[in-house]
PDB file of C-alpha atoms in Angstrom:
ATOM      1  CA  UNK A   1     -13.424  -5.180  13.193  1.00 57.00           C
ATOM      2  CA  UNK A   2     -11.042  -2.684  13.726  1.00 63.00           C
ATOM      3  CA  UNK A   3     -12.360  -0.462  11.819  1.00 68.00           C
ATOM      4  CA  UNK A   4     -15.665  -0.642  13.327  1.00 71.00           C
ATOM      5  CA  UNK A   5     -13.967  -0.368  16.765  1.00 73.00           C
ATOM      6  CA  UNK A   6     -12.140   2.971  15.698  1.00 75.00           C
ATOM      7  CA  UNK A   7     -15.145   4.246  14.151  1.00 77.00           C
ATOM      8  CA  UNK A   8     -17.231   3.289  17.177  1.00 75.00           C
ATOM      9  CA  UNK A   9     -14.431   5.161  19.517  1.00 76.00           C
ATOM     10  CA  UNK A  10     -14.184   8.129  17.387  1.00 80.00           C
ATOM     11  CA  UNK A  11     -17.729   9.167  16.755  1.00 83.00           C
ATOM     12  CA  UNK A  12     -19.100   9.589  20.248  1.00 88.00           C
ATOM     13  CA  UNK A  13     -20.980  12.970  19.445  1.00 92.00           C
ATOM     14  CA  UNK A  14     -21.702  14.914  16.531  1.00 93.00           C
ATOM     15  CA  UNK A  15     -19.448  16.797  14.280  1.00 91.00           C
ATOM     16  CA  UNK A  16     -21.977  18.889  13.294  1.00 91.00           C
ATOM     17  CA  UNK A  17     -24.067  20.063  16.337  1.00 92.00           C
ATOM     18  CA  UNK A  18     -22.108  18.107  19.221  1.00 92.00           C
ATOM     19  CA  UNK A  19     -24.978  16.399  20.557  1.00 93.00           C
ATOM     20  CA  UNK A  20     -24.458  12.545  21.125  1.00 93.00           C
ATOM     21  CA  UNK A  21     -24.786   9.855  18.446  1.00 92.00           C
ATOM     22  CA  UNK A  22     -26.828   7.021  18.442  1.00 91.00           C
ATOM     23  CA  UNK A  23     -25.368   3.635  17.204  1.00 87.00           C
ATOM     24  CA  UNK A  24     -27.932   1.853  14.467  1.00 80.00           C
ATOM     25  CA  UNK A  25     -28.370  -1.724  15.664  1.00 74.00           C
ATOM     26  CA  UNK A  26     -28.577  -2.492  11.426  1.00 67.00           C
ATOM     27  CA  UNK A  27     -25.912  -0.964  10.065  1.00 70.00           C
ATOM     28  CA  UNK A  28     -22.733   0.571  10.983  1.00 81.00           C
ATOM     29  CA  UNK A  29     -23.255   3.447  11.603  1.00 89.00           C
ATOM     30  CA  UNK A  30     -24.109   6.342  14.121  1.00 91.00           C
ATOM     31  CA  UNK A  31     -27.177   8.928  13.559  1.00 92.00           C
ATOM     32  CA  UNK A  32     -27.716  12.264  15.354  1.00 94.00           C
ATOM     33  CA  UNK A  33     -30.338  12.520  18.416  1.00 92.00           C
ATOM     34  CA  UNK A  34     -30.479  16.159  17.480  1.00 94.00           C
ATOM     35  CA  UNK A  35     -30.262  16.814  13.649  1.00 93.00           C
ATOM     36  CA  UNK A  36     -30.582  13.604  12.662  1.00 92.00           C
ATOM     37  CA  UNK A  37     -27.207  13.871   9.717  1.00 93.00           C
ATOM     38  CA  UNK A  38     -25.828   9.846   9.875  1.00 92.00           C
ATOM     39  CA  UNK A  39     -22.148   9.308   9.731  1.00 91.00           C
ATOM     40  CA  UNK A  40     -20.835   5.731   8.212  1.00 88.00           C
ATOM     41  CA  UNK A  41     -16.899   4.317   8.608  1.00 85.00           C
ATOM     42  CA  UNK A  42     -15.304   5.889   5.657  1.00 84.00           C
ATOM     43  CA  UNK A  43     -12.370   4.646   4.010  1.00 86.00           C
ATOM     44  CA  UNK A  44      -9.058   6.359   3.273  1.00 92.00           C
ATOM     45  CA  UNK A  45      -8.152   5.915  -0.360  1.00 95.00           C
ATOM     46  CA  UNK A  46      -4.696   4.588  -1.192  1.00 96.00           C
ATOM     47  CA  UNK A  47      -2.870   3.861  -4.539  1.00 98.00           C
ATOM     48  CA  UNK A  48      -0.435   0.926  -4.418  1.00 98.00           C
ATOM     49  CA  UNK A  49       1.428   0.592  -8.061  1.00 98.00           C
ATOM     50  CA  UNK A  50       3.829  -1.922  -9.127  1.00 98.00           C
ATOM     51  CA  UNK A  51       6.748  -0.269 -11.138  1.00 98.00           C
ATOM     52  CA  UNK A  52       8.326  -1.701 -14.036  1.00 98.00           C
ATOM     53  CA  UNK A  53      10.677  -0.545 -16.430  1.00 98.00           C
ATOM     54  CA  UNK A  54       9.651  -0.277 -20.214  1.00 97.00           C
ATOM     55  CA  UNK A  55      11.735  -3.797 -21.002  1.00 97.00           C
ATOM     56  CA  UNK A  56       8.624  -5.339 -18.326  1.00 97.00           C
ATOM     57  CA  UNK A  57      12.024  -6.931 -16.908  1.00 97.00           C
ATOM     58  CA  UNK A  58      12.576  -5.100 -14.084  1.00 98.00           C
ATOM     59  CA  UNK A  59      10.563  -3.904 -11.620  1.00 98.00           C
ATOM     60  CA  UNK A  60      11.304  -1.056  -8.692  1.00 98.00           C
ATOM     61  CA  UNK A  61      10.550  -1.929  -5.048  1.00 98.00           C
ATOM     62  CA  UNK A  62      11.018   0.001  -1.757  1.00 98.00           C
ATOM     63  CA  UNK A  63      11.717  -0.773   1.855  1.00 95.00           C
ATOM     64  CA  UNK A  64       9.787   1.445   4.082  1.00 91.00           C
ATOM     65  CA  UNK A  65      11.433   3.030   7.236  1.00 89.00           C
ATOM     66  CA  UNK A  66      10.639   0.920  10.125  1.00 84.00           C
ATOM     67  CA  UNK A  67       9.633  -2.105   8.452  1.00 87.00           C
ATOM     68  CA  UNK A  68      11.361  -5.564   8.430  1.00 86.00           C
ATOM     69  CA  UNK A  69      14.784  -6.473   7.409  1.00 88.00           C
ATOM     70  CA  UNK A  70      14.743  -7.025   3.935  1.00 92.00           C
ATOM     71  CA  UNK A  71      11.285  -6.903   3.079  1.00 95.00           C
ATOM     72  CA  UNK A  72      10.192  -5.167   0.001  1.00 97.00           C
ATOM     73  CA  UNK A  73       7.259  -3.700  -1.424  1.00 98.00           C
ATOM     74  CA  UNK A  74       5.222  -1.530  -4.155  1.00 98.00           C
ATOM     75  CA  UNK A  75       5.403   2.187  -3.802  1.00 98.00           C
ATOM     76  CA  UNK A  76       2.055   3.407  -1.738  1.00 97.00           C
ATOM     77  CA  UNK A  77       0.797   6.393  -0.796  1.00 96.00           C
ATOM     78  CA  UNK A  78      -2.555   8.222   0.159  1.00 95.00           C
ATOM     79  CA  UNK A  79      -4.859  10.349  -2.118  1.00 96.00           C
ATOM     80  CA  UNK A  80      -5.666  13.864  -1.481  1.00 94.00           C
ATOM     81  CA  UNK A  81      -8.849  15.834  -1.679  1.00 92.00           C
ATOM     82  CA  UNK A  82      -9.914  16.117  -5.507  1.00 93.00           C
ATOM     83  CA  UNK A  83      -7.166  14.342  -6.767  1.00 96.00           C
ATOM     84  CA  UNK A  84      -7.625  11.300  -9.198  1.00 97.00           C
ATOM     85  CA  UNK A  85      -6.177   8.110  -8.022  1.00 97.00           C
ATOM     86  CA  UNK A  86      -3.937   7.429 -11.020  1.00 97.00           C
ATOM     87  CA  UNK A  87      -2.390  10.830  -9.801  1.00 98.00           C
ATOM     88  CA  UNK A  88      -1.850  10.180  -6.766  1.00 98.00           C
ATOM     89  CA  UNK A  89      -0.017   7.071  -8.440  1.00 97.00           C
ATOM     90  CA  UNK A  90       2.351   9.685 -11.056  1.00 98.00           C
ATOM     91  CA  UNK A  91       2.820  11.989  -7.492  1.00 98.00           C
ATOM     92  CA  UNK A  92       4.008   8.969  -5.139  1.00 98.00           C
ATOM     93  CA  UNK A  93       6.337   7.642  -7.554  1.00 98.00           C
ATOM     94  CA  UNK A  94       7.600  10.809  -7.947  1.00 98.00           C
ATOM     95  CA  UNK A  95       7.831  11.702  -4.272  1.00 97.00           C
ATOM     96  CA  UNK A  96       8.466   9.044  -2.664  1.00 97.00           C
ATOM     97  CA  UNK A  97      11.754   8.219  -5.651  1.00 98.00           C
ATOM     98  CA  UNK A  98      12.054  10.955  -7.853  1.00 98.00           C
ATOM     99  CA  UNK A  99      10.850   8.963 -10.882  1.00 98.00           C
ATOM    100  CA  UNK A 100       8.256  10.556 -13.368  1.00 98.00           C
ATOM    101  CA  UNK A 101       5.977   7.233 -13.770  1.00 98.00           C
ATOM    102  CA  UNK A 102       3.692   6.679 -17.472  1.00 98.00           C
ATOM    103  CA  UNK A 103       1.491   4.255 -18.759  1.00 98.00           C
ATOM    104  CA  UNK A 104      -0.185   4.194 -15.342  1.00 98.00           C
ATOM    105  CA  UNK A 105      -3.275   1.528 -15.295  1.00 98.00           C
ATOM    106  CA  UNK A 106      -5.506   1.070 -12.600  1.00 98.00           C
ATOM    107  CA  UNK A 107      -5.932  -2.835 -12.281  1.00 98.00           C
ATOM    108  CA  UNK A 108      -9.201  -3.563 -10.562  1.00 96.00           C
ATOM    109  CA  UNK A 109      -7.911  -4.283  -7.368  1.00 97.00           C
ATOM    110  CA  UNK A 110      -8.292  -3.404  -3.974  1.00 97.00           C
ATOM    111  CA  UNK A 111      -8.140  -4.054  -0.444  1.00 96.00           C
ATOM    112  CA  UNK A 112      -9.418  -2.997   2.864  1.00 92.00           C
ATOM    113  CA  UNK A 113      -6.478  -2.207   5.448  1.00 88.00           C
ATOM    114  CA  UNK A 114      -6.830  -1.225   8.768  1.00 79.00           C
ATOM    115  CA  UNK A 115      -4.065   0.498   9.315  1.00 73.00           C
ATOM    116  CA  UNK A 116      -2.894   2.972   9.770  1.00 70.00           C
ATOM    117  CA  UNK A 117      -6.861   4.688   9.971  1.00 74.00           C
ATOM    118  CA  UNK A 118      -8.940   2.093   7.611  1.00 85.00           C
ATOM    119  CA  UNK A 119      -7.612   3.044   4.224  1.00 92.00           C
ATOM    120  CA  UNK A 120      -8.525   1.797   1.050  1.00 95.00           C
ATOM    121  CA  UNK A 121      -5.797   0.415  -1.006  1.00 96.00           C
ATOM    122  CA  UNK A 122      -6.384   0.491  -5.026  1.00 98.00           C
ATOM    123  CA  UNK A 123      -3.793  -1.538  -7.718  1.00 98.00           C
ATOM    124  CA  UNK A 124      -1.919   0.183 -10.196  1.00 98.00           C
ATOM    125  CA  UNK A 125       0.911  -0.703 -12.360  1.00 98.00           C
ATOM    126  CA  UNK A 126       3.115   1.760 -13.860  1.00 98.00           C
ATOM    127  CA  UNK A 127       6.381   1.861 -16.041  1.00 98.00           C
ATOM    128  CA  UNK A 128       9.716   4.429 -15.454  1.00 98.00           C
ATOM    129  CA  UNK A 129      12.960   4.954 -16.759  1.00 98.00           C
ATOM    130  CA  UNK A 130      15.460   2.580 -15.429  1.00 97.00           C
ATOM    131  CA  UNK A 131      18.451   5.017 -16.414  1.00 97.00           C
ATOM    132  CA  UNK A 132      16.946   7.701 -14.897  1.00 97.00           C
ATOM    133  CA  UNK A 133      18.356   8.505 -10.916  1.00 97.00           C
ATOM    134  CA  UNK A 134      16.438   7.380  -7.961  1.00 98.00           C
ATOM    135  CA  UNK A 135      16.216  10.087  -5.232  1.00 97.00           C
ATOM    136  CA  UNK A 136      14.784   8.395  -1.920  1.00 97.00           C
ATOM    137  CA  UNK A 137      12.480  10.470  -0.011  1.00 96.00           C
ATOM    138  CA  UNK A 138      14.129   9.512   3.434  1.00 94.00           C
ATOM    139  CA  UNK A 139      11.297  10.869   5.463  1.00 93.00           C
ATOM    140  CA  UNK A 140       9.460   7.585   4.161  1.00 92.00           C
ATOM    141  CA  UNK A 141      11.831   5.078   3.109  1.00 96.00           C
ATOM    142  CA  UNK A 142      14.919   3.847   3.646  1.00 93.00           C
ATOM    143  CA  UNK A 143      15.930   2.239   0.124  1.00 95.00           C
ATOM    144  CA  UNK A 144      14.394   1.729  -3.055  1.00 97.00           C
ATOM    145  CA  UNK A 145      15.966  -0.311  -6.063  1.00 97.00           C
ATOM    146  CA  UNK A 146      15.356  -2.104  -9.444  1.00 98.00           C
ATOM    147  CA  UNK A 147      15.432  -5.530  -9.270  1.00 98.00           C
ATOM    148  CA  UNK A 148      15.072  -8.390 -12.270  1.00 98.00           C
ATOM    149  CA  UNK A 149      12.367 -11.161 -12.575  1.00 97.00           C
ATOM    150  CA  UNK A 150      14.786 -13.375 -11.282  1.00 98.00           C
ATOM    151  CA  UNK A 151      15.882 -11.673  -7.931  1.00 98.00           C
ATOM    152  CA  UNK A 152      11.694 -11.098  -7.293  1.00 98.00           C
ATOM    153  CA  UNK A 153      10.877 -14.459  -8.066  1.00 98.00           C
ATOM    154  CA  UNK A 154      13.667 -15.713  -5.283  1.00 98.00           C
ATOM    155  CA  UNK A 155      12.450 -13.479  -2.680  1.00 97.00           C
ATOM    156  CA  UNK A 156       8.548 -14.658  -4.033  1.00 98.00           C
ATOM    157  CA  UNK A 157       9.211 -18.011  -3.414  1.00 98.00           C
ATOM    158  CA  UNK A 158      11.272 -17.545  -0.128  1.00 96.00           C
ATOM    159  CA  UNK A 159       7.936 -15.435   0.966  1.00 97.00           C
ATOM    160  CA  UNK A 160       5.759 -18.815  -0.179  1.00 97.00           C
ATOM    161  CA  UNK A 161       8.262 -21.528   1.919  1.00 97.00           C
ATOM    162  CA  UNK A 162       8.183 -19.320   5.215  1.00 95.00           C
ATOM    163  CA  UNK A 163       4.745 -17.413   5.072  1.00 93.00           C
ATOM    164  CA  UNK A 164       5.402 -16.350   8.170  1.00 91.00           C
ATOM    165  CA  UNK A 165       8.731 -14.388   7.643  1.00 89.00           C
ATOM    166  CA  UNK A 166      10.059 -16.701  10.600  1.00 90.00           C
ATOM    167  CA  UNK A 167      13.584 -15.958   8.353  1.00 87.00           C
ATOM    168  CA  UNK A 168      13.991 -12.597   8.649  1.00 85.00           C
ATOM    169  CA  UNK A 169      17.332 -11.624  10.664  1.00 79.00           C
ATOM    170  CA  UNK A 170      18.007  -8.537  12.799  1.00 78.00           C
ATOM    171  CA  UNK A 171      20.993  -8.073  11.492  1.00 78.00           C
ATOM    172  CA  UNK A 172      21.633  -4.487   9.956  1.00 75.00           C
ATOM    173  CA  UNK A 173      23.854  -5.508   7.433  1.00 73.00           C
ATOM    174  CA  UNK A 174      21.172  -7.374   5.945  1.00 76.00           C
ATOM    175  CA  UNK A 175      18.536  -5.060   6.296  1.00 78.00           C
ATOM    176  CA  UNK A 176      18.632  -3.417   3.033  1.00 85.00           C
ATOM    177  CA  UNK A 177      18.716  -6.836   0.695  1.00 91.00           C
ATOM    178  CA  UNK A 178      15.961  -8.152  -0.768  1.00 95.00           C
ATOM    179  CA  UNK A 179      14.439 -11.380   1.022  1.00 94.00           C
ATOM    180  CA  UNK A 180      10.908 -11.149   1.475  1.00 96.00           C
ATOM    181  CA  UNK A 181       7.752  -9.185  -0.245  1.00 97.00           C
ATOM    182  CA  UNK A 182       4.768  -9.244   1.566  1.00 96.00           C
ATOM    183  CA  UNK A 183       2.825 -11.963   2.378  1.00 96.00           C
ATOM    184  CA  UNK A 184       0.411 -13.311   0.995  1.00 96.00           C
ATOM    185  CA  UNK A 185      -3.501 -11.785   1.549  1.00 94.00           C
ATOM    186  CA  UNK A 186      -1.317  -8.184   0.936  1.00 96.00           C
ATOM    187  CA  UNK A 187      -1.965  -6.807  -1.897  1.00 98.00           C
ATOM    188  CA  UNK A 188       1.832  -5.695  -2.740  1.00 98.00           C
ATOM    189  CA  UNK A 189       1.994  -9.698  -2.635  1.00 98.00           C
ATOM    190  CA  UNK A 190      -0.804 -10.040  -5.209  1.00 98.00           C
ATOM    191  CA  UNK A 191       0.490  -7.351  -7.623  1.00 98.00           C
ATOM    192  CA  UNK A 192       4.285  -8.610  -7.481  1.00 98.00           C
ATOM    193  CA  UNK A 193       3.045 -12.111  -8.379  1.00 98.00           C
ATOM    194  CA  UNK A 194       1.128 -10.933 -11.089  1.00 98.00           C
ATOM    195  CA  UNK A 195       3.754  -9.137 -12.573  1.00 98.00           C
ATOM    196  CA  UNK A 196       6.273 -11.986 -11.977  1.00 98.00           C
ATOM    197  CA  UNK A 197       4.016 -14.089 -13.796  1.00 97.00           C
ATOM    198  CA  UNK A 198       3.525 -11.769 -16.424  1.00 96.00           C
ATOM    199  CA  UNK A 199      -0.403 -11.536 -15.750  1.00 97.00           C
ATOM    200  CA  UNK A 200      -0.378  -7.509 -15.654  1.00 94.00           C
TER     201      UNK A 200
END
């Protein structure tokens, strides 16, 4: 719905000739009085990639600026014009924490998210050197750290017993350890469990 309600906002008149759009009763979306070009909702395509190391016993996960205390996820970002989205996959990881990723594998996953302008989110898993130096792109994140099967699986199954995140604490000192990944019906939830259970 939100989406639609963007969309609906948004496309008022024309980009082409200006002249006002007509809504189609059938489908979403908007036709030109005037030149008659249609416009549909589009999507924004994201990549969303779970990170492990080459052992498969570690994976990386990153707190995003502005987000919950202690909630961590799978490195994200959007794809650019032209570019393939297992690239935009090896350019995230590399951006967003300096990592050069390989063995990238697109998973057949996806989800619709609204925000922040209906995007498009794709699974990927990837693997990077452990050894190799982390360099967080502050602009985006605030931390980002390898954690074992053990310390996911704790923050999995705290996730699981509060679904609601009802747990989470304001305090700063806290903020930066790992409690909580993202609910579930995310699909940084869906790809940490999988790896966790060793299904990807």
């Amino acid at each position: 719905m939100h989406t639609l309600s963007q969309f609906n906002l948004t496309y008022k008149r024309c980009p082409k000739c200006c002249t006002n759009l007509k809504k189609r009763i059938s489908k979403s979306a908007a036709e030109c009085t005037y030149c008659r070009k249609v416009y549909y909702p589009a999507y924004s395509p994201v990549s969303i990639c779970l990170v492990s190391d080459p052992s498969n016993e570690h994976a990386l996960l990153v707190r995003h600026r502005g987000s919950a205390n202690g909630v961590y996820t799978c490195v994200a970002g959007f794809a650019t014009t032209g570019e393939p989205l297992h690239e935009t996959c090896r350019r995230e990881i590399a951006e967003e924490v300096g990592l050069e990723a390989t063995d990238i594998k697109q998973l057949g996953l996806s989800q619709p998210w609204p925000m922040p302008d209906s995007s498009l989110m794709i699974g990927f898993r990837a693997t990077a050197d452990r050894s190799e130096k982390i360099t967080v792109a502050l602009d985006e994140l605030e931390s980002a750290e390898w954690y074992t099967r053990d310390e996911i699986m704790q923050a999995y199954q705290r996730t699981i017993e509060d679904p609601f995140l009802k747990g989470l604490t304001k305090d700063p000192d806290s903020r930066q350890i790992l409690r909580y990944i993202p609910p579930a019906g995310a699909i940084a939830h869906t790809l940490i469990k999988k790896w966790l259970f060793k299904e990807i």
